[in-house]
PDB file of C-alpha atoms in Angstrom:
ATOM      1  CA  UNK A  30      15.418  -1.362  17.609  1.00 39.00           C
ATOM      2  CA  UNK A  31      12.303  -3.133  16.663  1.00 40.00           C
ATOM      3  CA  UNK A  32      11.112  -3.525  19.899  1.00 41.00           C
ATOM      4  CA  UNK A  33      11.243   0.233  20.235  1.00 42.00           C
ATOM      5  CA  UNK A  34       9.488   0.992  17.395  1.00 41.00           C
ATOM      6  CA  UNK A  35       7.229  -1.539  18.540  1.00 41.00           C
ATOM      7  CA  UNK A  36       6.155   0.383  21.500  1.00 40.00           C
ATOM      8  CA  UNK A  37       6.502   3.810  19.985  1.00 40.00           C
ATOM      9  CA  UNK A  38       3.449   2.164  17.633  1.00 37.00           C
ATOM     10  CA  UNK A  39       1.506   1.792  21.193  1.00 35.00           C
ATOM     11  CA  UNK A  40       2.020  -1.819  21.193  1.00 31.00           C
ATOM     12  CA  UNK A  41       1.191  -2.278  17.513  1.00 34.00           C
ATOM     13  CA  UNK A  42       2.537  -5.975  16.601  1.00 33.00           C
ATOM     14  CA  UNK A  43       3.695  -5.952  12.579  1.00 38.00           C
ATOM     15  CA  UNK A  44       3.036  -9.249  10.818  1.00 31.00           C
ATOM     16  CA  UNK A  45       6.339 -10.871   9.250  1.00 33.00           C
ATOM     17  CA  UNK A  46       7.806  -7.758  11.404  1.00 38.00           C
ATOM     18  CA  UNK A  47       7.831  -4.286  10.361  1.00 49.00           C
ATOM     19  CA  UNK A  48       6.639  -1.749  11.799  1.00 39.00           C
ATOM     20  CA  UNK A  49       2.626  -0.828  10.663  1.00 37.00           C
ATOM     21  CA  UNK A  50       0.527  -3.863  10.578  1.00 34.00           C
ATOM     22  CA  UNK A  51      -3.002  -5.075  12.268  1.00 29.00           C
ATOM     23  CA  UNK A  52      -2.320  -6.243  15.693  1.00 30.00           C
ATOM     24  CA  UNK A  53      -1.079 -10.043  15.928  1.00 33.00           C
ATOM     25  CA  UNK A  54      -7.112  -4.030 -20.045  1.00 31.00           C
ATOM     26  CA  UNK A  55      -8.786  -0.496 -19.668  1.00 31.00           C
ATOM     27  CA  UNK A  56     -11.547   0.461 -22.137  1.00 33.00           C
ATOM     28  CA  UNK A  57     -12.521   4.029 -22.130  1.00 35.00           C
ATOM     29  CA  UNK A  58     -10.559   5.233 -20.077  1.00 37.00           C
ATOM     30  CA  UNK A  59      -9.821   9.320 -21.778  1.00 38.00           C
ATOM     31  CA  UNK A  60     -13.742   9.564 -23.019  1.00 37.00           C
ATOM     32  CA  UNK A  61     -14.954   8.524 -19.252  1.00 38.00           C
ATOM     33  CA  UNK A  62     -12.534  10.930 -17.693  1.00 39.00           C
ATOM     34  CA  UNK A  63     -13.792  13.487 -20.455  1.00 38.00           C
ATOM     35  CA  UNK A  64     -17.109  13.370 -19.536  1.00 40.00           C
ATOM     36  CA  UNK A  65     -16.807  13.389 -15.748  1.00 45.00           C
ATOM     37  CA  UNK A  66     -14.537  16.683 -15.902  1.00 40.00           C
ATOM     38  CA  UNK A  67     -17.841  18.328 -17.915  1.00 38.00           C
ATOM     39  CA  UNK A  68     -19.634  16.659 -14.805  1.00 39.00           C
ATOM     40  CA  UNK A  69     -21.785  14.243 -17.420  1.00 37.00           C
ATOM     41  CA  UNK A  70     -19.816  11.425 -15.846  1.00 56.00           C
ATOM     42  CA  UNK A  71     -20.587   8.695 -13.199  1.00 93.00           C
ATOM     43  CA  UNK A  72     -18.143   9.069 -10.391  1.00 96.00           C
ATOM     44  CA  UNK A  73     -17.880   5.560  -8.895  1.00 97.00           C
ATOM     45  CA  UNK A  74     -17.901   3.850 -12.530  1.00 96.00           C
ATOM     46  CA  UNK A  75     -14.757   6.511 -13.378  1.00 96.00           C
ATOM     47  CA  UNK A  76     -12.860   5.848  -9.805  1.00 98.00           C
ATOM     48  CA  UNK A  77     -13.589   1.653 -10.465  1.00 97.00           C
ATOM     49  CA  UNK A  78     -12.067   1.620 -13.414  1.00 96.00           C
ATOM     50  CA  UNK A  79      -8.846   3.526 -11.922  1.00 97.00           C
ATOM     51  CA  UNK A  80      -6.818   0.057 -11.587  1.00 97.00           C
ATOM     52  CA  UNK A  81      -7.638  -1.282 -14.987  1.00 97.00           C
ATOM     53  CA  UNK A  82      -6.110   2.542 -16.313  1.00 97.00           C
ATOM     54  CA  UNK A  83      -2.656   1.590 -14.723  1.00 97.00           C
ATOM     55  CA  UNK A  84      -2.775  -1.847 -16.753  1.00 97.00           C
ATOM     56  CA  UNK A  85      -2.957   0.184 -19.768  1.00 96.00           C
ATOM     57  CA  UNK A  86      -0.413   2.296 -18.845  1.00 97.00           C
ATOM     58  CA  UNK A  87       2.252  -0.069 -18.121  1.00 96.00           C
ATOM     59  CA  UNK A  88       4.047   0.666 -15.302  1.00 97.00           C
ATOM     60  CA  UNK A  89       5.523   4.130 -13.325  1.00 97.00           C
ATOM     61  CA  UNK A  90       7.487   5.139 -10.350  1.00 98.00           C
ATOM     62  CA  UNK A  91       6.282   5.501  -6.891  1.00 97.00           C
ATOM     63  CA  UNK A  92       6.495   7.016  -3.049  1.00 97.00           C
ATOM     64  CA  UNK A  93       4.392   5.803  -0.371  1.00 96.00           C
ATOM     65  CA  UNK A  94       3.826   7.150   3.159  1.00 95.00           C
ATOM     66  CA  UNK A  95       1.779   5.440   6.197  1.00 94.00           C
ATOM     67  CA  UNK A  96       0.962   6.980   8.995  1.00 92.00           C
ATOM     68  CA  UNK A  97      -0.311   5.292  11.778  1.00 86.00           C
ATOM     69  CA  UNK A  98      -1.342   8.116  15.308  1.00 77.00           C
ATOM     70  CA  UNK A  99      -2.051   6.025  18.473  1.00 65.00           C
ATOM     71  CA  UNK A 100      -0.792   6.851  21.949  1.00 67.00           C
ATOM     72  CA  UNK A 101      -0.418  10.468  21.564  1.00 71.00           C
ATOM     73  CA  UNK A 102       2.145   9.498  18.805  1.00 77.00           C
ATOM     74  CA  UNK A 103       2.336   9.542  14.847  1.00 82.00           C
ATOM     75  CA  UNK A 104       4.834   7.380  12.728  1.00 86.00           C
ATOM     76  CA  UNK A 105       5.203   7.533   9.275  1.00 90.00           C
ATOM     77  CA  UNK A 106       6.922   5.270   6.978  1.00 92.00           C
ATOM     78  CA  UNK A 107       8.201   6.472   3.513  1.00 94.00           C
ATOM     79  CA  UNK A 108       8.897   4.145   0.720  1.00 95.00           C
ATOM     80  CA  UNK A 109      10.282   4.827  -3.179  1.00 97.00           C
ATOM     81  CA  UNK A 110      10.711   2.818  -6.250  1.00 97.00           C
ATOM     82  CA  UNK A 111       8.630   1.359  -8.832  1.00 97.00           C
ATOM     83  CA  UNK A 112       6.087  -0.720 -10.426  1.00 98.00           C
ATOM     84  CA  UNK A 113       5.066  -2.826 -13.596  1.00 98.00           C
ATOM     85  CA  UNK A 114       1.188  -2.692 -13.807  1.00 97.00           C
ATOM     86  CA  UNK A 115       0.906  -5.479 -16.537  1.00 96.00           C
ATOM     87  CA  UNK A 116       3.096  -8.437 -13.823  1.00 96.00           C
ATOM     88  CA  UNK A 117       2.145  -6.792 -10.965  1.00 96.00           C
ATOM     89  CA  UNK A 118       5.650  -6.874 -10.179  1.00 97.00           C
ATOM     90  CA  UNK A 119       7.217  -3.794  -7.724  1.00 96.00           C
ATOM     91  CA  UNK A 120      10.459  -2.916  -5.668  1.00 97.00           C
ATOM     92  CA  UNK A 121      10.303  -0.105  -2.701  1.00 96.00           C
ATOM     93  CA  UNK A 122      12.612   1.025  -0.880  1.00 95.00           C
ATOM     94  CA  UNK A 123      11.325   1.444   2.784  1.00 94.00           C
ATOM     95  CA  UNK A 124      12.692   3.626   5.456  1.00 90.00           C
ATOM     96  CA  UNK A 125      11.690   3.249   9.079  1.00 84.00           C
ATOM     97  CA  UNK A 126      11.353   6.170  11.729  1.00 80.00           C
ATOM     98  CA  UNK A 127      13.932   6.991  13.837  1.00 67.00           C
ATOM     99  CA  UNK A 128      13.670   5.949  17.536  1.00 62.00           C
ATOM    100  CA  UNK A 129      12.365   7.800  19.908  1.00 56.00           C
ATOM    101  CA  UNK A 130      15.394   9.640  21.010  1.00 53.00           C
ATOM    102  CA  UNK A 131      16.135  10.079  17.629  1.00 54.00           C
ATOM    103  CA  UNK A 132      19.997   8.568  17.997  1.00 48.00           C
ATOM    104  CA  UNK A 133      19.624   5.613  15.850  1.00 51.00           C
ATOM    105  CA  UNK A 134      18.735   4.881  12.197  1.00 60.00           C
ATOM    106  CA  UNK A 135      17.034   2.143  10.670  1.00 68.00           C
ATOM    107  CA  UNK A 136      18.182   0.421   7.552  1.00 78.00           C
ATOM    108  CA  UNK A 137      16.371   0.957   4.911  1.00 88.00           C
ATOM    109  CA  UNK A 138      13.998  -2.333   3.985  1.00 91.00           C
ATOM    110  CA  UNK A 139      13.889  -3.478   0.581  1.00 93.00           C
ATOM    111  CA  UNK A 140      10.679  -5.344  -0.738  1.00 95.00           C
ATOM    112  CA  UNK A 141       9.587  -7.113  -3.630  1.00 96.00           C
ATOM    113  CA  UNK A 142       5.501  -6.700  -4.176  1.00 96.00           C
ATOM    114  CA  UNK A 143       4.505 -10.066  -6.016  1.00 95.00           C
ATOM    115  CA  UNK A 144       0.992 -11.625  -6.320  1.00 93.00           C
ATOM    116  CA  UNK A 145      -0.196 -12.775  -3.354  1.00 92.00           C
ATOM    117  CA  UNK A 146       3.274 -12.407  -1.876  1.00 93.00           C
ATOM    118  CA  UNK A 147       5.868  -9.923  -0.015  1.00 94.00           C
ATOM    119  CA  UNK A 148       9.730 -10.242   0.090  1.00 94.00           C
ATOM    120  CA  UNK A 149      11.443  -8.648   2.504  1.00 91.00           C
ATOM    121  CA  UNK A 150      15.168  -7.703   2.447  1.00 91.00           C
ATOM    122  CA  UNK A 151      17.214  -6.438   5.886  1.00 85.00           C
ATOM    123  CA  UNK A 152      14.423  -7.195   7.869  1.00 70.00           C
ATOM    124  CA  UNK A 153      16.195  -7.675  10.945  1.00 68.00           C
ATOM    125  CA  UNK A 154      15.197  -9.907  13.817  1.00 65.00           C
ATOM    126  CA  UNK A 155      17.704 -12.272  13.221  1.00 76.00           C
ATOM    127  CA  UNK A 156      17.195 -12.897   9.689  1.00 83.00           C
ATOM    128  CA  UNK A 157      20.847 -13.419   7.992  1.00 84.00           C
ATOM    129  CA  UNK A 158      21.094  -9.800   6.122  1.00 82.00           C
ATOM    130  CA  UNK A 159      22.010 -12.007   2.516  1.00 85.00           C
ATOM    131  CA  UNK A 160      18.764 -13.387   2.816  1.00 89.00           C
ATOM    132  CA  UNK A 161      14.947 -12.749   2.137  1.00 92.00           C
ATOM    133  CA  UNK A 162      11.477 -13.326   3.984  1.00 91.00           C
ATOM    134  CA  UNK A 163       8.499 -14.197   2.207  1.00 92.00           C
ATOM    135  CA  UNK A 164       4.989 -13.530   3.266  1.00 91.00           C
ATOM    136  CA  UNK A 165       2.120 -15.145   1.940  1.00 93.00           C
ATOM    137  CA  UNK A 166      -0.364 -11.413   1.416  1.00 91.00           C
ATOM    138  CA  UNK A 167      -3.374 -13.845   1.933  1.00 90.00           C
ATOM    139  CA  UNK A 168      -2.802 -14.892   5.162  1.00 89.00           C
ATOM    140  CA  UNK A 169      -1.962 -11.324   7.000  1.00 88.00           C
ATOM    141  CA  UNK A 170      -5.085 -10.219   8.274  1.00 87.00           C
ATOM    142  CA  UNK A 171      -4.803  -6.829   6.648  1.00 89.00           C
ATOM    143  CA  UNK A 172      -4.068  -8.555   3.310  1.00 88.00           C
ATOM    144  CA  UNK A 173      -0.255  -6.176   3.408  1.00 87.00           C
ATOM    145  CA  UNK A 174      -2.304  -3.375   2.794  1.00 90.00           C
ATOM    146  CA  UNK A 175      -0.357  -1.843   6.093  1.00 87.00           C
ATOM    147  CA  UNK A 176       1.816  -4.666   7.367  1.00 83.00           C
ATOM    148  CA  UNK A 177       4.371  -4.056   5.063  1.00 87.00           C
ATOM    149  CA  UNK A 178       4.522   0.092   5.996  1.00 88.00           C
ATOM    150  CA  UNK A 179       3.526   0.565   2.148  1.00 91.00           C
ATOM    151  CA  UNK A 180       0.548  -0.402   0.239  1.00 93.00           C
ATOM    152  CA  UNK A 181       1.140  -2.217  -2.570  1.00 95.00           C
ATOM    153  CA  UNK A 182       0.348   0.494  -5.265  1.00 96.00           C
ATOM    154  CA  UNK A 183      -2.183  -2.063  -7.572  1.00 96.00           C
ATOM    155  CA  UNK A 184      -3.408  -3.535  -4.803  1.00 96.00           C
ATOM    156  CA  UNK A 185      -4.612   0.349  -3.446  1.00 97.00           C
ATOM    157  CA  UNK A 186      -5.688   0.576  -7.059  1.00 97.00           C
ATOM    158  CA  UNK A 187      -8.005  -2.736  -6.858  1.00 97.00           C
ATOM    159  CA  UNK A 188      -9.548  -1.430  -3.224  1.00 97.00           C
ATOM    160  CA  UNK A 189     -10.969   1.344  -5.907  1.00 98.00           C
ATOM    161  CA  UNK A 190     -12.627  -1.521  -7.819  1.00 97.00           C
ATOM    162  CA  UNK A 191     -14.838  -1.418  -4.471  1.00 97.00           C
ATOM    163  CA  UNK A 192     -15.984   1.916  -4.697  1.00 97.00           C
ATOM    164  CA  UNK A 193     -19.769   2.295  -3.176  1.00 96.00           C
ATOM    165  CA  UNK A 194     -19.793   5.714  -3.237  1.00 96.00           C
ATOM    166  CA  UNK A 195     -18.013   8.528  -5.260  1.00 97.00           C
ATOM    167  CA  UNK A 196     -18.417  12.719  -5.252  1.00 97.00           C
ATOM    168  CA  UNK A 197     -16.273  14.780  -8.004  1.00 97.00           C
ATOM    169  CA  UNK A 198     -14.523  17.784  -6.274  1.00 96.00           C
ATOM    170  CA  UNK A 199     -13.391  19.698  -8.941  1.00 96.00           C
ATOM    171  CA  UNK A 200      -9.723  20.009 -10.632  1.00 97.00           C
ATOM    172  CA  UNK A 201      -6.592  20.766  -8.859  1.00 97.00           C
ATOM    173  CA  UNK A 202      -2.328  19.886  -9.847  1.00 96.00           C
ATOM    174  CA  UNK A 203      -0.664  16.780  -8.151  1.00 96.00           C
ATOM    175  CA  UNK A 204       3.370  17.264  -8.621  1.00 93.00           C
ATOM    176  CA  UNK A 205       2.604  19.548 -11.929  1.00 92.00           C
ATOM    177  CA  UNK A 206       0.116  17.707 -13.292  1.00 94.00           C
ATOM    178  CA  UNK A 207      -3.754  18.104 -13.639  1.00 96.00           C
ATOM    179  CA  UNK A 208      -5.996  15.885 -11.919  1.00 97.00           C
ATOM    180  CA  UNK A 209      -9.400  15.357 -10.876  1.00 97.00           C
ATOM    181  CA  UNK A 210     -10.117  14.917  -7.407  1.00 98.00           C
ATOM    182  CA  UNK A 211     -12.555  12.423  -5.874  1.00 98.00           C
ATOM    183  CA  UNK A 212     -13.619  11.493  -2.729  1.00 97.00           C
ATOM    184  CA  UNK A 213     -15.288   8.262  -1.996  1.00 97.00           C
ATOM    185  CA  UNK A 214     -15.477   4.963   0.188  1.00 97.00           C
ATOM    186  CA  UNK A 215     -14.488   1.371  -1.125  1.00 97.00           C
ATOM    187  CA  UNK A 216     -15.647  -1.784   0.257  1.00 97.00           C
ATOM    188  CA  UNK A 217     -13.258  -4.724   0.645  1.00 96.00           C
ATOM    189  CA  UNK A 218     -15.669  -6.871   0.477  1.00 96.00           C
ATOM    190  CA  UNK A 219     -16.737  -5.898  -3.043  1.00 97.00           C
ATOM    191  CA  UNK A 220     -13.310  -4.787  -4.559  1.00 97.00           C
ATOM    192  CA  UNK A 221     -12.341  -8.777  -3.294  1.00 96.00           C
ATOM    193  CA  UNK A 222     -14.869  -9.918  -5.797  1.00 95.00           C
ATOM    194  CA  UNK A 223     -13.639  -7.640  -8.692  1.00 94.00           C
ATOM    195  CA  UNK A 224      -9.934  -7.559  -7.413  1.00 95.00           C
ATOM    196  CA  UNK A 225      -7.425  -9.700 -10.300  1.00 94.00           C
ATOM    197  CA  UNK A 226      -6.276 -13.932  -8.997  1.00 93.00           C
ATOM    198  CA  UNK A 227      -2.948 -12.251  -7.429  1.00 92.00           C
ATOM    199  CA  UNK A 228      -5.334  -9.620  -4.968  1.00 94.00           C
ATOM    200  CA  UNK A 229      -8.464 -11.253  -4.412  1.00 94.00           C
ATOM    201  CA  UNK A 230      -7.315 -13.335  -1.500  1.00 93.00           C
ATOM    202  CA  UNK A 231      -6.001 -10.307  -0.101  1.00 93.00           C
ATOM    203  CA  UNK A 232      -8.559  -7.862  -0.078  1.00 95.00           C
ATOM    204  CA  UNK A 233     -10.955 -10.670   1.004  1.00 94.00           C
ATOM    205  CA  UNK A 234      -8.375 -11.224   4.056  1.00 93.00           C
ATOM    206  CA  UNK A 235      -8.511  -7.233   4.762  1.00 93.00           C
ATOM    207  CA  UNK A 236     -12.226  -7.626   4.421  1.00 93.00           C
ATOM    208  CA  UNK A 237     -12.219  -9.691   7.716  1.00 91.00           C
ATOM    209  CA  UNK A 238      -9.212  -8.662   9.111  1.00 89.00           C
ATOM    210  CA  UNK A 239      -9.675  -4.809   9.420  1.00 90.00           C
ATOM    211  CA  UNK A 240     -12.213  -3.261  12.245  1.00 90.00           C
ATOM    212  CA  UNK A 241     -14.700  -1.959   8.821  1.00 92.00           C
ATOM    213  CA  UNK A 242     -14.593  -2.774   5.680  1.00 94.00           C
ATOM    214  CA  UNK A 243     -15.176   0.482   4.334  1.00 96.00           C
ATOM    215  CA  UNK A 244     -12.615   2.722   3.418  1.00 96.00           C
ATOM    216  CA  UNK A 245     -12.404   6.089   3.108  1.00 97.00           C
ATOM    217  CA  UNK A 246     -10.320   7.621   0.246  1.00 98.00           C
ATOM    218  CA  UNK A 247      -9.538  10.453  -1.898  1.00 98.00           C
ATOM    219  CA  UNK A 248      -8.083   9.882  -5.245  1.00 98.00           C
ATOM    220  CA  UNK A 249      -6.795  12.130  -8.134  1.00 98.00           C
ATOM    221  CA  UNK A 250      -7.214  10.984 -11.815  1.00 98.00           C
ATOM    222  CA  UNK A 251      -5.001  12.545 -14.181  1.00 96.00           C
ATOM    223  CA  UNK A 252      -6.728  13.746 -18.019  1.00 94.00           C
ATOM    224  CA  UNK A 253      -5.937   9.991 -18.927  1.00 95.00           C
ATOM    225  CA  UNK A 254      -7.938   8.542 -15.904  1.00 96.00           C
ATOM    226  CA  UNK A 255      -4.261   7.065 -14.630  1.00 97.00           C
ATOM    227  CA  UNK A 256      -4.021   7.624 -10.533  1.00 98.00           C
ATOM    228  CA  UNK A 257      -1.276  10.409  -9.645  1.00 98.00           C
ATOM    229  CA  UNK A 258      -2.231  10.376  -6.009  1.00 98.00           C
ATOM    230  CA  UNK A 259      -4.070   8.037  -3.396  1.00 98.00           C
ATOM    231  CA  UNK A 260      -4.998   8.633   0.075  1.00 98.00           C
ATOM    232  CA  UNK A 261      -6.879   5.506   2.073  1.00 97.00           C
ATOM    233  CA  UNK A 262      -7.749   5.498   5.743  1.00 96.00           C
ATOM    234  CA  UNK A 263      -8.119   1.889   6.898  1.00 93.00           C
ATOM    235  CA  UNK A 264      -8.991   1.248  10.820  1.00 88.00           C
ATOM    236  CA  UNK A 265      -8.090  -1.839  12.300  1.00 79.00           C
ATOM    237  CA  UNK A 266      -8.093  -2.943  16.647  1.00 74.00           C
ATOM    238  CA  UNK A 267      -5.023  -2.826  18.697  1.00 64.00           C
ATOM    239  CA  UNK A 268      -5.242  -6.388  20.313  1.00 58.00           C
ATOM    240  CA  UNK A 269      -3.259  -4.978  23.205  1.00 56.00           C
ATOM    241  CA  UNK A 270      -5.316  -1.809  23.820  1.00 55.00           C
ATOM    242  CA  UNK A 271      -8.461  -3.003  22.575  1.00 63.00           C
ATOM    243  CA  UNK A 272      -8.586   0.297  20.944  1.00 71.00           C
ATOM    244  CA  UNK A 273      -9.370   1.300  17.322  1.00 78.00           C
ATOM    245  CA  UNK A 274      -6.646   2.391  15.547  1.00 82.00           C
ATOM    246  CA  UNK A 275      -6.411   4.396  12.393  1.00 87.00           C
ATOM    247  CA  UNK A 276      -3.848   4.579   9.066  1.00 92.00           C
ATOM    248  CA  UNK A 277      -3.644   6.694   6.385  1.00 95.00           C
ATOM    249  CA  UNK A 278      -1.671   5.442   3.147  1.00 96.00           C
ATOM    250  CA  UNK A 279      -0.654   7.484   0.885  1.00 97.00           C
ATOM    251  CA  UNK A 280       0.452   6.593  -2.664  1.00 97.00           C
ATOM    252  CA  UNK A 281       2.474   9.113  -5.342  1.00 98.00           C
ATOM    253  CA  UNK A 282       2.516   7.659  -9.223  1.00 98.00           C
ATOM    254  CA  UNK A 283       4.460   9.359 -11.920  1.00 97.00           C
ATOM    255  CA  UNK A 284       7.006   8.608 -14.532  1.00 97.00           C
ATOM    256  CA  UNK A 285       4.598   6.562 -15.673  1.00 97.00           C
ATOM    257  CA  UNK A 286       5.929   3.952 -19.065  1.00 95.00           C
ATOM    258  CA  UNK A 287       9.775   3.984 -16.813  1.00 94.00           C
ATOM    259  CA  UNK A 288      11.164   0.531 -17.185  1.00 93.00           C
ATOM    260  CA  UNK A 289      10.784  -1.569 -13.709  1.00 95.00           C
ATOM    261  CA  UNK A 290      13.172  -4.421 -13.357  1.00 92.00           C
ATOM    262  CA  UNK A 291      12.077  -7.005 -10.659  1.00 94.00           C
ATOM    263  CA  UNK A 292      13.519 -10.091 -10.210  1.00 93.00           C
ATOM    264  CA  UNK A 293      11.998 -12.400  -7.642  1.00 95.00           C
ATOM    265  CA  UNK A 294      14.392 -14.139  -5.344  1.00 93.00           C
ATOM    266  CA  UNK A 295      15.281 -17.652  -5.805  1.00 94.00           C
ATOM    267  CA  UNK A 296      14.510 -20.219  -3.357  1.00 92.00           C
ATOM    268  CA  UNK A 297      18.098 -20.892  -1.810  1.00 92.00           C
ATOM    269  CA  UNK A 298      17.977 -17.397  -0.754  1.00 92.00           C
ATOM    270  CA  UNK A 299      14.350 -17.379   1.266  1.00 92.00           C
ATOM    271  CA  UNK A 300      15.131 -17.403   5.290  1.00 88.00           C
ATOM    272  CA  UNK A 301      13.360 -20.984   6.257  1.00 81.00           C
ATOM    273  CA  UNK A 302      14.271 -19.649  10.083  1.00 70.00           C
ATOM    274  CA  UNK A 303      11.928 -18.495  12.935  1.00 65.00           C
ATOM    275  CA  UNK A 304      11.273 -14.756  12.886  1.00 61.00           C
ATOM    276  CA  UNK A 305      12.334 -13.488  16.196  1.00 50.00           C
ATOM    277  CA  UNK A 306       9.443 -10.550  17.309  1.00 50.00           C
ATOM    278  CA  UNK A 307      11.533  -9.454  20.803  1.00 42.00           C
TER     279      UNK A 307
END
């Protein structure tokens, strides 16, 4: 099934093997978001200090989406659970497209978001299904921020820290709630330098890894400056095609204070194997 997905993609190879993936403590925070509503505040300062907001508020629930359109085809990946701001600790639940002919389903992948690391659960390819993979973030060449088919939600918060340019668009609801809306581009490059120990290899990685290091987003800040919704547009180059290829990630955050239990795997239960890719 993976090799179908694989060429559903256009060729797209996924590091550590799912489906996207490049080829191969706040201060301020309710007076800034105050003042930028009345239009007296600085755009990029309020969008920067977006990731150091979520510290502050602990932790919250989440749904991802990325979307990746490239041979006159779109996929889109969906992913759901949550995440403690404060360990940088998360669990999603990650659902795969169905093949082409739309017969077969995909097990649902679990993953554990860790600093500087990815576990996978039922990632298939011949990996037992009791047991996980691990994925060092700083080596994938898109630092996970696609490979995994869901962005780690801090470390889409921390490409904000990277912010070059930022323009206010006015005030509009996200799932009920009121938010500001901004749209801007981030450099990797620069959020690497700002990004926390557990994200700064990461984002460099992505930096180098990606076909620009400027990325596109639109973000909406709720009254408390915490992000309800993300949208980034990374582009990175199909080594098969030689073509630029482009994905949109999409992150929801709400329920924010829920408790998030994440327990990391131990290391008897790691896959030491080969990952089969065919």
């Amino acid at each position: 099934m993976e090799e179908r997905q694989r060429r559903r993609a256009g060729g797209a190879v996924v590091a550590a093997g799912l489906v996207v993936g490049v080829c191969a403590g706040c201060g301020g925070g309710d007076g800034a978001a105050t003042a930028d509503a009345r239009g007296g505040g600085d755009a990029v300062a309020v969008v920067r200090r977006a990731a150091d907001t979520l510290v502050a508020a602990g932790s919250s629930q989440a749904r991802t989406s990325t979307e990746m359109a490239t041979g006159g085809t779109r996929v889109t990946i969906r992913g759901a659970g949550g995440y403690d701001f404060r360990r940088q600790l998360g669990r999603l639940t990650v659902q795969l497209p169905q093949d082409p002919a739309g017969a077969s389903e995909h097990r649902p992948i679990t993953e554990l978001l860790a600093p500087g690391a990815l576990f996978m659960k039922n990632r298939g390819a011949r990996v037992p299904a009791d047991k996980w993979v691990r994925v060092d973030t700083g080596t994938l060449s898109d630092g996970n921020l696609v490979t995994g088919g869901a962005t780690d939600p801090y470390a889409a918060a921390e490409v904000l820290r990277g912010t070059t340019t930022a323009t206010y668009l006015g005030k509009t609801e996200v799932a009920g709630a009121s938010v500001r809306h901004y749209r801007g581009v981030a450099d990797l490059s620069v959020a690497a330098r700002s990004a926390s120990a557990g994200n700064e290899a990461a984002l460099r990685s992505a930096a180098k890894g990606f076909a620009t290091a400027r990325v596109p987003f639109d973000v909406y800040l709720d009254d408390q400056g915490r992000i309800r919704k993300v949208r980034q547009r990374f582009s990175f180059v199909n080594g098969q095609r030689r073509s630029t290829v482009a994905v949109a990630s999409t992150t929801l955050l709400y329920d924010f204070g829920a408790p998030v239990d994440v327990r990391l795997p131990a290391s008897k239960d790691i896959y030491a194997g080969k990952i089969a890719e065919k």
